[in-house]
XYZ file of C-alpha atoms in Angstrom:
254
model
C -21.640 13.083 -2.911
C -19.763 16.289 -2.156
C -18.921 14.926 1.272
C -17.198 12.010 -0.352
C -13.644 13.831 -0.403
C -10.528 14.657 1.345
C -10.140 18.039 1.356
C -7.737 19.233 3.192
C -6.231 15.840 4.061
C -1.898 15.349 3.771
C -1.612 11.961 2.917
C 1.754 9.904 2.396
C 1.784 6.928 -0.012
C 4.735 4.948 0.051
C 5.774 3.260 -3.797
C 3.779 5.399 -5.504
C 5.458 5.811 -8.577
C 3.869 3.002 -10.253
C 0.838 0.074 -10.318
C -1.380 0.301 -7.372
C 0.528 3.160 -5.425
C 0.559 5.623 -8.658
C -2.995 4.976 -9.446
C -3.370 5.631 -5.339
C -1.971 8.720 -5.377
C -3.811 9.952 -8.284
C -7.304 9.036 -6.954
C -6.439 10.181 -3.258
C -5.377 13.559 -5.344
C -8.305 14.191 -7.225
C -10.485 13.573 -4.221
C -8.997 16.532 -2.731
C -5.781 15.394 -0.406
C -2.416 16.999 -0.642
C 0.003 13.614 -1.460
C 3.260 12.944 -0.795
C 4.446 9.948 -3.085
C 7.802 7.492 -2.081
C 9.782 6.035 -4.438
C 13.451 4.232 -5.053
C 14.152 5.702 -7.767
C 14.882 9.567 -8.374
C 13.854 9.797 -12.255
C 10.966 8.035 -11.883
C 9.538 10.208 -8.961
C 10.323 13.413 -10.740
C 8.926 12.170 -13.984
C 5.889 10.762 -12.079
C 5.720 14.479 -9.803
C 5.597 16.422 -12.794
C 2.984 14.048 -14.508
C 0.408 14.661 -12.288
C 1.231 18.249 -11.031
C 0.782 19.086 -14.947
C -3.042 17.105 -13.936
C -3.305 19.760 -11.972
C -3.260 17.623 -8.632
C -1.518 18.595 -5.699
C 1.543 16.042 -5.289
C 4.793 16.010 -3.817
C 7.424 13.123 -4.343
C 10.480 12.035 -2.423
C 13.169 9.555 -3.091
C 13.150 6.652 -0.229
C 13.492 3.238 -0.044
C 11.556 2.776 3.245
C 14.017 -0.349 4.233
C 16.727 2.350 4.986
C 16.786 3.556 8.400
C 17.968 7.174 6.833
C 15.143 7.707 4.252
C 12.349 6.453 7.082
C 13.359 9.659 9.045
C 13.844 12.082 5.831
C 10.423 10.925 4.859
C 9.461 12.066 8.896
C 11.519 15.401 8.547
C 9.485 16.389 5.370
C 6.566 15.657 7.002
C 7.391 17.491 10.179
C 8.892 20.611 8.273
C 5.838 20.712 5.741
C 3.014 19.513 7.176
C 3.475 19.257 11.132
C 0.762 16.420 10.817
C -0.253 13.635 8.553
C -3.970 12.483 8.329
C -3.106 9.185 6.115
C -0.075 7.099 5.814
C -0.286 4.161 3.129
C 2.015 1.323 3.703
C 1.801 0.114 -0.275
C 5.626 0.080 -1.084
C 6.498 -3.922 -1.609
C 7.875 -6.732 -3.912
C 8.102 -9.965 -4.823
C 10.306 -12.831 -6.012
C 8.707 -15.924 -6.868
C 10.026 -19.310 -6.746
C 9.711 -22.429 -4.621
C 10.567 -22.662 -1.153
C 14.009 -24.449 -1.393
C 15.540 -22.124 -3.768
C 15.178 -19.121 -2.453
C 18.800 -17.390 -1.335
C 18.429 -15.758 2.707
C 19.106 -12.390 1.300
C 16.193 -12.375 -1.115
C 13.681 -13.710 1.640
C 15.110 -11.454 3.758
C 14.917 -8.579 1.661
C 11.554 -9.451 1.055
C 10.446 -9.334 4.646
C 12.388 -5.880 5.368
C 10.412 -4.286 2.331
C 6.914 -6.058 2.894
C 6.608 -6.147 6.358
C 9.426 -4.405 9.095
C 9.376 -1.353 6.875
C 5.798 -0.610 7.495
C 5.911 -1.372 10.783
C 8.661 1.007 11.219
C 7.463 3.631 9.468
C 4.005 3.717 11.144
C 5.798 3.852 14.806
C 8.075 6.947 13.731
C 5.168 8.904 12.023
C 2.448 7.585 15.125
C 3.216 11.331 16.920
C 1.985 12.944 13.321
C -0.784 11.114 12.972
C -2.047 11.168 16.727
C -1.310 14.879 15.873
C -4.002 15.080 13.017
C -6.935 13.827 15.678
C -8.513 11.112 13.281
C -4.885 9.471 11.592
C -5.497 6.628 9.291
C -2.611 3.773 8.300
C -3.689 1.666 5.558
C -1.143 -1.259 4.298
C -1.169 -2.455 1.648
C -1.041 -6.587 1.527
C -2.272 -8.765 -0.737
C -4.616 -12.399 -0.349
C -1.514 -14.332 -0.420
C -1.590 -13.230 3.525
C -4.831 -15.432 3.631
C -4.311 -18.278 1.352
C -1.370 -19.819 -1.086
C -1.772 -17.185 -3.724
C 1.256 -19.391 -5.086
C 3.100 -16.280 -4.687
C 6.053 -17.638 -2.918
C 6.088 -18.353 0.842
C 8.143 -15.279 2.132
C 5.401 -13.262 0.306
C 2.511 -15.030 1.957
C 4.956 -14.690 5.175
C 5.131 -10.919 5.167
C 1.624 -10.396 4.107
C -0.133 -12.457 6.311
C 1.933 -10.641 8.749
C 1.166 -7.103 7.674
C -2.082 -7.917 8.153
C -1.872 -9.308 11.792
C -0.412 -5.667 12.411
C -3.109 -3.907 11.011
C -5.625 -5.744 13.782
C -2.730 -5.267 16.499
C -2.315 -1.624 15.837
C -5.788 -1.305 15.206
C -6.432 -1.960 19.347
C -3.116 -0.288 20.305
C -3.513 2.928 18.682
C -7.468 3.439 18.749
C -6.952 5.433 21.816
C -5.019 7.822 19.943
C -7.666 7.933 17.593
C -6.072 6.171 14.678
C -7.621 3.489 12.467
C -5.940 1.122 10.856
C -7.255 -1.459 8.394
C -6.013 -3.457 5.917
C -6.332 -3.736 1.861
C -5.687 -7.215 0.402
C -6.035 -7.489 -3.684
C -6.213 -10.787 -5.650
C -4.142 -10.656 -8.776
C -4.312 -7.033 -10.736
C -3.140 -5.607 -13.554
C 0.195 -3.842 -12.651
C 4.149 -3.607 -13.682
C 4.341 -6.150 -11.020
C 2.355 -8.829 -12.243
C 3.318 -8.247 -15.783
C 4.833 -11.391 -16.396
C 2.602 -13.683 -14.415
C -0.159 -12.275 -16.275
C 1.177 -12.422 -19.894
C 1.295 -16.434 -19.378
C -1.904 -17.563 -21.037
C -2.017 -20.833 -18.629
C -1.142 -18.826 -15.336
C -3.761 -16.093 -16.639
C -6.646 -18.714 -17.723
C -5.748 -20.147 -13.680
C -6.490 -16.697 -12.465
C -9.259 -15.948 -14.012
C -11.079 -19.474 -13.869
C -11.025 -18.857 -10.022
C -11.967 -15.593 -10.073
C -16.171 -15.261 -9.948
C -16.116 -11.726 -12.045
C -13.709 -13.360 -14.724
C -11.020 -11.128 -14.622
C -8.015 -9.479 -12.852
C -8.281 -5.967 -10.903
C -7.537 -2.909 -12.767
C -5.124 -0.584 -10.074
C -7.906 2.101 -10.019
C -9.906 -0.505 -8.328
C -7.853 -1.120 -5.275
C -7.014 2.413 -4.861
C -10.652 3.615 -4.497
C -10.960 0.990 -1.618
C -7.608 2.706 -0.302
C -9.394 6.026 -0.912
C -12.739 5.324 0.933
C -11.017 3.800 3.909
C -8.831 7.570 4.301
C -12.443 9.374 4.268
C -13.506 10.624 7.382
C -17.027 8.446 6.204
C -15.015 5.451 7.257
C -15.017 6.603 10.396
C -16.082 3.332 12.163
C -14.344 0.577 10.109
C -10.535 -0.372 12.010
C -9.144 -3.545 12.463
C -10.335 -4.894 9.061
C -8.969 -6.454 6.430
C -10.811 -5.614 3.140
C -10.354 -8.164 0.507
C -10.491 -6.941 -2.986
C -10.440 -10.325 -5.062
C -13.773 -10.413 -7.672
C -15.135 -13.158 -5.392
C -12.267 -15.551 -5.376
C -11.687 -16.155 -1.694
C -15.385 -16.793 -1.934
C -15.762 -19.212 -4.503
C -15.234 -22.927 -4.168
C -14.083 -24.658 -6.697
């Protein structure tokens, strides 16, 4: 198992301050990698930088919000001035706002598509040269089963994850020549700040579970270990894919 690291791997995680991209950067860190962690909020990602540099992992955060055409190319400076290279970029940073088609307002659908979907994209073209750079570059994004099926999520979520996952597969083909993988990590309903309040309704929860084989919701640490075996050089032959963390669920009829 002592091949099952990444030493020496610089690895940016965008949203990592909290649910699925905190407990990413903490298991990408104690594996080894030197992190880089995103998030909107300046208190949070120096309360969240000291946390785990007191863990003794090696972590670096950065106030971005990834929609802004500004922080996309501070994120690239820091990465040019400190690194020169990146091995991993994680596309996790994203958010939801759930309600039925006909109500939503254009600015929160398109908000949600800037933040889900163009931002990744975006971000993965500007930091391609650092990654092409490293010789074996991963992008992982982060998206979510509602890109699959009607999660009952909301359609603009479904929208923008269905359609980060179609650019996992495109970029998969396009940038394998520049030896750079790029797969996909879908989860089913886990336990995060996120889905707090979906997940504190007993009914909503009971739903959940009853359609979920294992009988019961992802814990973060769950999705970020399939995060964390994709960035290993032993994943060295899985791109294009989109890995489905769900219990079962997409599996199960019911």
């Amino acid at each position: 198992m002592s091949h099952w690291n990444l030493n020496n791997k610089r690895i940016l995680v965008t949203g990592g301050t909290k649910g699925i991209g905190k407990a990413t950067v903490i298991e990408l860190a104690d594996l080894g990698a030197q992190v880089l962690f995103t998030g909107r909020d300046q208190e949070s990602v120096n309360l969240v930088e000291k946390e785990l540099q007191e863990m003794g992992l090696e972590v670096s955060g950065i106030m971005a919000d990834v929609t802004s055409s500004d922080h996309r190319h501070k994120i690239t400076e820091w990465i040019g001035k400190n690194w020169k290279s990146l091995d991993v970029l994680v596309n996790n940073a994203g958010i939801n706002i759930r309600k039925p088609t006909m109500e939503y307002q254009e600015r929160e659908y398109r908000q949600l598509l800037e933040i889900n979907l163009i931002a990744p994209f975006e971000l993965a073209m500007l930091l391609h040269p650092y990654l092409k750079k490293a010789k074996l570059g991963v992008v992982i994004n982060v998206a979510s089963v509602a890109g699959i099926m009607d999660a009952r999520t909301g359609a603009p979520y479904g929208m923008s994850k269905g359609g980060l996952i179609q650019l996992g597969r495109n970029l998969a083909n396009e940038w394998a020549a520049d030896h750079i993988r790029v797969n996909t990590v879908s989860p089913w309903f886990t336990m995060t700040p996120a889905t707090e309040r979906v997940l504190s309704n007993e009914e909503k929860l009971k739903k959940i579970i009853d359609r979920t084989p294992l009988k019961r919701v992802a814990e973060d640490k769950e999705i970020a270990a399939v995060i964390a075996f994709l960035s290993m050089d032993k994943a060295s032959f899985v791109n294009g894919q989109n890995i489905v963390v769900d219990g079962g669920a997409t599996a199960a009829i019911l």
